[in-house]
CSV table of C-alpha atoms in Angstrom, one decimal:
chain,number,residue,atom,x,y,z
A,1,UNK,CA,95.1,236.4,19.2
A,2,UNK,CA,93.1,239.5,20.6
A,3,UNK,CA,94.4,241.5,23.4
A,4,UNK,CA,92.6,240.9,26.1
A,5,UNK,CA,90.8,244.0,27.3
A,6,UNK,CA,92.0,245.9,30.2
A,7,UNK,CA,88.4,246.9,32.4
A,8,UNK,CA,90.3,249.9,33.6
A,9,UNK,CA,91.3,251.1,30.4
A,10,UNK,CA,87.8,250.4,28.4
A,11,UNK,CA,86.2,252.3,31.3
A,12,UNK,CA,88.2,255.1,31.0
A,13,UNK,CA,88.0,255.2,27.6
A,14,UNK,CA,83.9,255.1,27.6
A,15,UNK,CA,84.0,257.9,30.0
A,16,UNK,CA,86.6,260.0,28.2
A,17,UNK,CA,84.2,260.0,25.1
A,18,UNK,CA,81.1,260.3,27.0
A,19,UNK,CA,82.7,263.5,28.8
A,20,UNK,CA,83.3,264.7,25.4
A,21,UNK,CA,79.7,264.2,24.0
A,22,UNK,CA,78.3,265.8,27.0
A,23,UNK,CA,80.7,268.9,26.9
A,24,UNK,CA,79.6,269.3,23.3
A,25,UNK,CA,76.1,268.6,22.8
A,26,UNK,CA,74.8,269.0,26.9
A,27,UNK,CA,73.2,266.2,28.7
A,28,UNK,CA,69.9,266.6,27.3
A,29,UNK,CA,72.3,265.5,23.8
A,30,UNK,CA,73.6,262.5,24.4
A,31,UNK,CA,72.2,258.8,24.5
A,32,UNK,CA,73.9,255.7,25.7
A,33,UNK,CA,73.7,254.6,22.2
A,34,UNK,CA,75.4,258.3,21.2
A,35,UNK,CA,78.8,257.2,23.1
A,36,UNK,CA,78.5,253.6,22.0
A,37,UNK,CA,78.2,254.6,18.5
A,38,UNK,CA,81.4,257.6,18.8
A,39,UNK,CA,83.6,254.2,20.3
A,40,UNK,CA,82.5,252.2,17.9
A,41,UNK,CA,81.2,249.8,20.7
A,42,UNK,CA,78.0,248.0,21.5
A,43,UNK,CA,75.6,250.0,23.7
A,44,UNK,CA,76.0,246.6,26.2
A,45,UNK,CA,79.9,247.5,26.2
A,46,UNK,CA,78.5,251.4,27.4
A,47,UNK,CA,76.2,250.2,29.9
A,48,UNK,CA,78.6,247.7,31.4
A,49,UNK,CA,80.7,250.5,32.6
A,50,UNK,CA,77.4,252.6,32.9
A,51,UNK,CA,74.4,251.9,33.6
A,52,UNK,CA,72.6,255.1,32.7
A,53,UNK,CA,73.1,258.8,32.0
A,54,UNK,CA,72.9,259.8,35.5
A,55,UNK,CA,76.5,258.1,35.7
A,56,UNK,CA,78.1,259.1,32.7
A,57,UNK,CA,77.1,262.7,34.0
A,58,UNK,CA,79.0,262.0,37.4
A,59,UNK,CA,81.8,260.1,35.7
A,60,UNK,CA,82.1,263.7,33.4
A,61,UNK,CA,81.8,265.9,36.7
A,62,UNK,CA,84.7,264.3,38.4
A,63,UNK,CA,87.0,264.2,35.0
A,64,UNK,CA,86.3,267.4,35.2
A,65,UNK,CA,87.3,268.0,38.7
A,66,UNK,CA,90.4,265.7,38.4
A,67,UNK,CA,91.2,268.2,35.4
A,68,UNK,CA,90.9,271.5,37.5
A,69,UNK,CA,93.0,269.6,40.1
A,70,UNK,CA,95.5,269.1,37.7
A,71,UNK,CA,96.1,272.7,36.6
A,72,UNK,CA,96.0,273.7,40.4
A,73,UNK,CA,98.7,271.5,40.8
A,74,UNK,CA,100.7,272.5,38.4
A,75,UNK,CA,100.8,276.1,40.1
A,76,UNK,CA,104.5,276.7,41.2
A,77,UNK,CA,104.3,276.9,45.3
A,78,UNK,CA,106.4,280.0,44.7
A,79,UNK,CA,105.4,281.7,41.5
A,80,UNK,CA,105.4,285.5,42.4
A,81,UNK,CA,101.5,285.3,41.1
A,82,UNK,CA,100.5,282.3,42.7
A,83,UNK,CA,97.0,283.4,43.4
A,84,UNK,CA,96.4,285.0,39.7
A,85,UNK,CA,97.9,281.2,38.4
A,86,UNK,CA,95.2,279.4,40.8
A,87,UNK,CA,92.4,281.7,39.5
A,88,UNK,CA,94.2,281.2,35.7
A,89,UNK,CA,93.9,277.4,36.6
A,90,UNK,CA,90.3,277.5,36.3
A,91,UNK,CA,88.8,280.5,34.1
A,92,UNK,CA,88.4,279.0,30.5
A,93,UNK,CA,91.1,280.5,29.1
A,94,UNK,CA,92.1,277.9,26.1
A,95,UNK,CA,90.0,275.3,24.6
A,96,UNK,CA,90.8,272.4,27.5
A,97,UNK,CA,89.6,274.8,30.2
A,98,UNK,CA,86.7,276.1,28.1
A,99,UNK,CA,85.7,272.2,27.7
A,100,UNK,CA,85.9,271.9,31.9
A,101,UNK,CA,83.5,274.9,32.2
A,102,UNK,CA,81.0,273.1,29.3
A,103,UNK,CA,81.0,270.1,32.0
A,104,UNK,CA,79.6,272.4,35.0
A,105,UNK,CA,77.3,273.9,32.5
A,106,UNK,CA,76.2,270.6,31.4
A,107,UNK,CA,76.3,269.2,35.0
A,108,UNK,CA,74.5,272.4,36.7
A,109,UNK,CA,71.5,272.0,34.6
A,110,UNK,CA,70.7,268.4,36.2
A,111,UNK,CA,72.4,269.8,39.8
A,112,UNK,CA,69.7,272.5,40.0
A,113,UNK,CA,67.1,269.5,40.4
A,114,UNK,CA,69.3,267.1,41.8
A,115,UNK,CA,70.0,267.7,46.2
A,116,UNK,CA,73.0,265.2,45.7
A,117,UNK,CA,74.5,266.8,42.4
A,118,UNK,CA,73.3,270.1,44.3
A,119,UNK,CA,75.4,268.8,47.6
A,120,UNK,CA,78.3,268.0,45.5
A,121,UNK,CA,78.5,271.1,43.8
A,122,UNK,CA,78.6,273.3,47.1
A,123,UNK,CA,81.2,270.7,48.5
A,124,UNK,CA,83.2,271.6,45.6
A,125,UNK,CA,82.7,275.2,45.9
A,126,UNK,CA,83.6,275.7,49.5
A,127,UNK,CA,86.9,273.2,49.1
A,128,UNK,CA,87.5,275.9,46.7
A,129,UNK,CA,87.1,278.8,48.3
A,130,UNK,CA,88.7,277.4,51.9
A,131,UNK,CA,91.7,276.6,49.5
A,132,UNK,CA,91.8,280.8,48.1
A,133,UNK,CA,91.7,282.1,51.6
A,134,UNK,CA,94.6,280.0,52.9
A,135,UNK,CA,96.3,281.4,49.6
A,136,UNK,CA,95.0,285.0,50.6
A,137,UNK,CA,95.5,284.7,54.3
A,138,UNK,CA,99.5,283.7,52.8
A,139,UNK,CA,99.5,286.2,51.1
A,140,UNK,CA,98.4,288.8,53.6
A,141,UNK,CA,95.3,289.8,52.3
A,142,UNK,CA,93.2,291.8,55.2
A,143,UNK,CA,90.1,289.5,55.4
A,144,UNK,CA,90.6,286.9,53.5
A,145,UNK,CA,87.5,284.8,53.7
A,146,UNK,CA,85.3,287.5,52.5
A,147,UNK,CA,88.0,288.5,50.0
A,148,UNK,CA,87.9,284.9,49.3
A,149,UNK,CA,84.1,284.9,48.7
A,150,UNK,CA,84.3,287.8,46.5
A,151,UNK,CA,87.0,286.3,44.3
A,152,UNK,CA,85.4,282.9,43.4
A,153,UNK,CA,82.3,285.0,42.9
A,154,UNK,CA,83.5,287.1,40.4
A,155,UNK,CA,85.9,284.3,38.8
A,156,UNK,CA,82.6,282.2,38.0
A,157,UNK,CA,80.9,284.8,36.9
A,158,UNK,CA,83.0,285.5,34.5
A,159,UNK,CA,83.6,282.0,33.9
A,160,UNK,CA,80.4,281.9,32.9
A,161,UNK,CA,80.1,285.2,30.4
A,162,UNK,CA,83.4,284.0,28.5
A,163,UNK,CA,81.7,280.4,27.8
A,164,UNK,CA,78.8,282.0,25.5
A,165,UNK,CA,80.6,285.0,24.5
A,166,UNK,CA,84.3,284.0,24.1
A,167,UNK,CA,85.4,287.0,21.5
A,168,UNK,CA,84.0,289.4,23.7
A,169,UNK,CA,86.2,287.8,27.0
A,170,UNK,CA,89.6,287.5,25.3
A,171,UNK,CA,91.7,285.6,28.0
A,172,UNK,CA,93.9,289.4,28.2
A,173,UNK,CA,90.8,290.3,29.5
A,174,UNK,CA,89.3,287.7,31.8
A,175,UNK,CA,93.1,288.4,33.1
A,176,UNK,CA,93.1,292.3,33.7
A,177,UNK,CA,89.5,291.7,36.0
A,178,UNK,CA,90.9,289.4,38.0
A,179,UNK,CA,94.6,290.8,38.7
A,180,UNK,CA,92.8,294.1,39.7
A,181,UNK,CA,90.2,292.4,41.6
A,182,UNK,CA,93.6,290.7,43.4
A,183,UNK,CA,95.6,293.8,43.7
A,184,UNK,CA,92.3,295.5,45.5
A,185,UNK,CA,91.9,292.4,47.9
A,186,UNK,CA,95.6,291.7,48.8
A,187,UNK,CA,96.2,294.6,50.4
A,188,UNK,CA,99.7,294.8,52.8
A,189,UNK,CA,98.4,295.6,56.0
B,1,UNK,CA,28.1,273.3,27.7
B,2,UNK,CA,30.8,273.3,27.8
B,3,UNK,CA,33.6,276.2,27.6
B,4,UNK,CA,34.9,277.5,24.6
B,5,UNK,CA,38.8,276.8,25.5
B,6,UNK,CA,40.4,280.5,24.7
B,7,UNK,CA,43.8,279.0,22.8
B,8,UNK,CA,46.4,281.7,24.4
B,9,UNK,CA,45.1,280.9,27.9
B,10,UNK,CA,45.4,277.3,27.4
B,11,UNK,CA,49.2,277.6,25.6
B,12,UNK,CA,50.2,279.7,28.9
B,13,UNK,CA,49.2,277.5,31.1
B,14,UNK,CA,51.0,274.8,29.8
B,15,UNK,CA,53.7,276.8,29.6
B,16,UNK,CA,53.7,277.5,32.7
B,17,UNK,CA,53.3,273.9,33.9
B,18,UNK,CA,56.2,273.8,31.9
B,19,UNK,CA,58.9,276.2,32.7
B,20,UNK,CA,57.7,274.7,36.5
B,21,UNK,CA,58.5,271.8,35.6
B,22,UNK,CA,61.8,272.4,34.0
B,23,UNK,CA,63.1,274.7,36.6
B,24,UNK,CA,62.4,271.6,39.3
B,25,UNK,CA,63.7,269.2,37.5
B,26,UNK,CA,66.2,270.4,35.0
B,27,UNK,CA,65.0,269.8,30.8
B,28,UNK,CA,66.4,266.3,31.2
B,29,UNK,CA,64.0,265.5,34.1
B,30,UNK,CA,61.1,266.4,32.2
B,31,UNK,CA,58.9,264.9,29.3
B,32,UNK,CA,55.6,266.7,27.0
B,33,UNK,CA,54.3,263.0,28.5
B,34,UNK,CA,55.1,264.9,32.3
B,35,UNK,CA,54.1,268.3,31.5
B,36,UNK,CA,50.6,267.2,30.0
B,37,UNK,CA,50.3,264.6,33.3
B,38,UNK,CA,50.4,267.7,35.9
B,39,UNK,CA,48.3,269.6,34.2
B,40,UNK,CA,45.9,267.2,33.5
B,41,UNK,CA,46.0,267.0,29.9
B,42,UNK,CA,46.5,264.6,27.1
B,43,UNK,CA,49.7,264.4,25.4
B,44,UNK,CA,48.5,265.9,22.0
B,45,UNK,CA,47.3,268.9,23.8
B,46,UNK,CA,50.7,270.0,25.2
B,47,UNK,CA,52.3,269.1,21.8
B,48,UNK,CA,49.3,271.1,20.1
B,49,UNK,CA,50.9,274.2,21.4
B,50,UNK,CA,54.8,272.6,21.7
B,51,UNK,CA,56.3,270.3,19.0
B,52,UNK,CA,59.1,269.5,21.5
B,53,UNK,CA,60.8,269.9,24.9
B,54,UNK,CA,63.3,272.0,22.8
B,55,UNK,CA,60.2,274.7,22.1
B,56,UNK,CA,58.9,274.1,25.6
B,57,UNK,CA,62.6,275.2,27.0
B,58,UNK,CA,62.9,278.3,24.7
B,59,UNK,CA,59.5,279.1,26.5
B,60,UNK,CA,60.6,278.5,29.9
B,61,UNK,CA,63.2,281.2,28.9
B,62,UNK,CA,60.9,283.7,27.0
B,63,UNK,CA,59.2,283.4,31.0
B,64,UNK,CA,62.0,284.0,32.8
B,65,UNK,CA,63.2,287.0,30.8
B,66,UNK,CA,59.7,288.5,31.2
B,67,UNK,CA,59.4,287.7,34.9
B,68,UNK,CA,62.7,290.0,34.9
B,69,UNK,CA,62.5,292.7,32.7
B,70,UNK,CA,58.9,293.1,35.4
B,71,UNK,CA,61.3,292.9,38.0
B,72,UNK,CA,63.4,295.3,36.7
B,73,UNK,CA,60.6,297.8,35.1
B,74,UNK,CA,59.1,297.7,39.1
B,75,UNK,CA,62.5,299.0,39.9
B,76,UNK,CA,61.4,303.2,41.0
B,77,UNK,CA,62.9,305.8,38.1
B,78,UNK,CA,64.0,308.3,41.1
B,79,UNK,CA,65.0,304.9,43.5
B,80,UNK,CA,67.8,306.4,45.2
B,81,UNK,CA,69.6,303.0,45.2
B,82,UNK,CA,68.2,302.7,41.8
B,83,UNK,CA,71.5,300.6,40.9
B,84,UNK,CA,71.1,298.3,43.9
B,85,UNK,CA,67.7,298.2,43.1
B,86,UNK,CA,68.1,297.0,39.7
B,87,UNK,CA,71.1,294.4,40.8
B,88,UNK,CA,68.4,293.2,43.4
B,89,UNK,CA,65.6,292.6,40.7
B,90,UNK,CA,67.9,289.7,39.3
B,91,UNK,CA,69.8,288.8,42.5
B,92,UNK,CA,68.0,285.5,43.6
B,93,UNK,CA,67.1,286.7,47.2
B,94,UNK,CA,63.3,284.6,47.5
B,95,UNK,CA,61.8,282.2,45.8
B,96,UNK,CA,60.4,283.5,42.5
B,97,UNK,CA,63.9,284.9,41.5
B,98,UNK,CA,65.4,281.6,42.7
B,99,UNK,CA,62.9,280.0,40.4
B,100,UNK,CA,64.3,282.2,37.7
B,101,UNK,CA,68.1,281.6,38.3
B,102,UNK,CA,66.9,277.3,37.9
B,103,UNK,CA,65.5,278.2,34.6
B,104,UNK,CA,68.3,280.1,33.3
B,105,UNK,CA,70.5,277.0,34.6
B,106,UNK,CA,68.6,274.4,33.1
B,107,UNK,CA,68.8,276.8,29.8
B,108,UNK,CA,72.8,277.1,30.3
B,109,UNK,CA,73.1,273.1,30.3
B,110,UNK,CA,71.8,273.0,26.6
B,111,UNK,CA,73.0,276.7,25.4
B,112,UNK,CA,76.3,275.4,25.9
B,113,UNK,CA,75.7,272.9,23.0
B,114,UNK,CA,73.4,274.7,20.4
B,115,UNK,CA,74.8,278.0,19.1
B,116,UNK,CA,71.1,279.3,18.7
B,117,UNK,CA,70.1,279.3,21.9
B,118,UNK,CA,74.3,280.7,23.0
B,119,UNK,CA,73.2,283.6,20.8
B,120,UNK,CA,70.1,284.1,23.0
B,121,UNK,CA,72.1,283.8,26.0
B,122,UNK,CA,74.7,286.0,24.5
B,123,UNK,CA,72.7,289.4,23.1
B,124,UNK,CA,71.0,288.9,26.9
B,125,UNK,CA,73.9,289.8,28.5
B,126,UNK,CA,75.1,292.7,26.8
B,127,UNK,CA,71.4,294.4,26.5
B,128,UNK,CA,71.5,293.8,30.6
B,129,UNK,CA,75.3,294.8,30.5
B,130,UNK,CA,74.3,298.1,28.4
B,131,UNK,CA,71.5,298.7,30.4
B,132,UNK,CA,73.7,298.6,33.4
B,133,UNK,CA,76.2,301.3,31.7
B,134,UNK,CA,73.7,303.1,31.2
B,135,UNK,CA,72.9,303.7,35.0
B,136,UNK,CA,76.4,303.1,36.1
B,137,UNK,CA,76.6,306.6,33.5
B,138,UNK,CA,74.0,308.4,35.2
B,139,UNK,CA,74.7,307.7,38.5
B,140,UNK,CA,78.6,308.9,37.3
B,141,UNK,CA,81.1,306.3,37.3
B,142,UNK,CA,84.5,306.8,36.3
B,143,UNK,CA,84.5,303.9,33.2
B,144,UNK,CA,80.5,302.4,33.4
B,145,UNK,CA,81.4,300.1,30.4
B,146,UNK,CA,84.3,298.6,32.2
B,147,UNK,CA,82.4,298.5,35.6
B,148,UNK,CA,79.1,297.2,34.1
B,149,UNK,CA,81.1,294.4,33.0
B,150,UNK,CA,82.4,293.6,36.4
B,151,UNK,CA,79.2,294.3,38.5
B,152,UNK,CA,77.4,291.8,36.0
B,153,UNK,CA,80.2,289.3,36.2
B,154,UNK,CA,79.8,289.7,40.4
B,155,UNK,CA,76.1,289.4,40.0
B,156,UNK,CA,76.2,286.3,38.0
B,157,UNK,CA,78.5,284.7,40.0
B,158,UNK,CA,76.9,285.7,43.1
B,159,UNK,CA,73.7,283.8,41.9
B,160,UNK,CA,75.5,280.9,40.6
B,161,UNK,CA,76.9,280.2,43.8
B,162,UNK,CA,73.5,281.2,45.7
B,163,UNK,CA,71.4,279.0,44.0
B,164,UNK,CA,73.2,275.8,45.3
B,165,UNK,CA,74.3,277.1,48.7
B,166,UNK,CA,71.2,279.6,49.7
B,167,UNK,CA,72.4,279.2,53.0
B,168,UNK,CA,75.8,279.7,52.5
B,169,UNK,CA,74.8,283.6,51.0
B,170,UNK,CA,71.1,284.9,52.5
B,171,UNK,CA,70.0,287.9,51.2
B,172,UNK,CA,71.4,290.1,53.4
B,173,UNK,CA,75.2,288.5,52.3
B,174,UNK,CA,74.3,289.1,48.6
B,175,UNK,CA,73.3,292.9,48.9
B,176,UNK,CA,76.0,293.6,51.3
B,177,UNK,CA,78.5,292.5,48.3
B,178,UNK,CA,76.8,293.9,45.6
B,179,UNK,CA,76.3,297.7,47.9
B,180,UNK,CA,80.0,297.6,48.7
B,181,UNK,CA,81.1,296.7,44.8
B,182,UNK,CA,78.7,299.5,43.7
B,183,UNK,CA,80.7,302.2,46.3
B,184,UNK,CA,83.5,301.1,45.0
B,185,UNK,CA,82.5,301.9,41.0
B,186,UNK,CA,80.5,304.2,41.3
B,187,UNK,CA,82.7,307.3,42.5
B,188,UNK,CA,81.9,310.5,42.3
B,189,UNK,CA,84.4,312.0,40.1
């Protein structure tokens, strides 16, 4: 008798391998047909859950986002690093977090044209940042909104250097920036 | 009779239409069918001078490199701010350089999945990163290499956050991040 398919879980499945294809290949890469095809399903199984790229794109974004979310929440609340592990938490440091930060890429290039991927990306970035200056203001820093600002700056922008040029960002060193940039900004009044 | 159409001029415009076009409306947003409707062309004519949207993106980012490096060669020899000067040619602080940053973005979203154009990408940043320790040399900071690579990273991330939130980081907030990370490097020994 065949198991009866659970929505949820077909869904989920269909997104996971569409997040995948569009990590790898870029939006511009990837059909309907493309993830259809990698799950072995029918391209009416794909658009069931999807109706076109635009949503496979969105579905990727948040997987994404639930990803980062997990790392953050990982972070001890009392590691002795905590905001080094937050900024960890994001910068592509192994393969899983370099795949997060082929997402944004991959979701960026649509957001630039896009006001609501646009408005969703500078949600995401100022939840972000609000989130670092609690963690700086915690941890004494002497202005921690700007510090704050100047952190996530610096963070991305390394972000994204080490995604085209991983050898020449080793993780060491995508560390060392940021632990000095931290030592600079967290200042004991 | 009519005009002898000169091929060069004809191929620019195109591009040009193109890399508009692109920098809109990201690659996926565009077709040759689109590019050749704005500028009032047939289709054969834009694929005369590009096969595909993959050629028409490598122009848009032949463009943008050129609208930079005549950013950056505007940039006074004797400036006295010559390294804020040079930060401020790629900064996205109006428009055009806004229009540069989409371009680059809309790049990034298919560099990340073809290893030709992640080389592109790739010797860009360290001839800019180079060019920056040059400078950062002259104007006698204690390690250039080492702060070319972090006033880059800043820069880059600075821009990546601009171009979705302009009014989260006007002009003024981008130099006054950039000046005070350049004080901070560049330290008379």
């Amino acid at each position: 008798m065949p198991r009866v398919v659970d929505h949820h879980e077909r869904r989920a499945e269909v997104a996971a391998i569409a997040a995948d294809l569009i990590a790898q290949r870029g939006l511009e890469g990837v059909s309907l047909r493309d993830v259809a095809a990698r799950g072995g399903y029918s391209t009416t199984v794909v658009t069931h859950y999807f109706a076109n790229k635009h949503e496979l794109l969105l579905h990727a974004y948040r997987s994404a986002g639930s990803a980062t979310e997990a790392r953050l929440a990982a972070v001890a609340a009392d590691a002795d690093d905590r905001l080094l592990a937050i900024c960890e938490a994001i910068l592509p440091l192994d393969e899983a977090r370099r795949r997060t930060w082929q997402t944004w890429f991959a979701f960026w290039g649509s957001a630039i044209a896009d006001p609501e991927l646009a408005g969703m990306q500078r949600r995401r970035l100022l939840w972000f940042r609000e989130m670092l200056a609690d963690e700086l203001t915690a941890a004494g820093a002497n202005d921690p909104h700007e510090a704050a600002r100047e952190l996530l700056a610096l963070v991305r922008g390394v972000a994204a250097e080490a995604i085209f040029d991983p050898d020449d960002w080793p993780a060491e060193r995508q560390r060392d920036l940021v632990e000095r940039t931290l030592d600079r900004l967290v200042v004991p009044a």
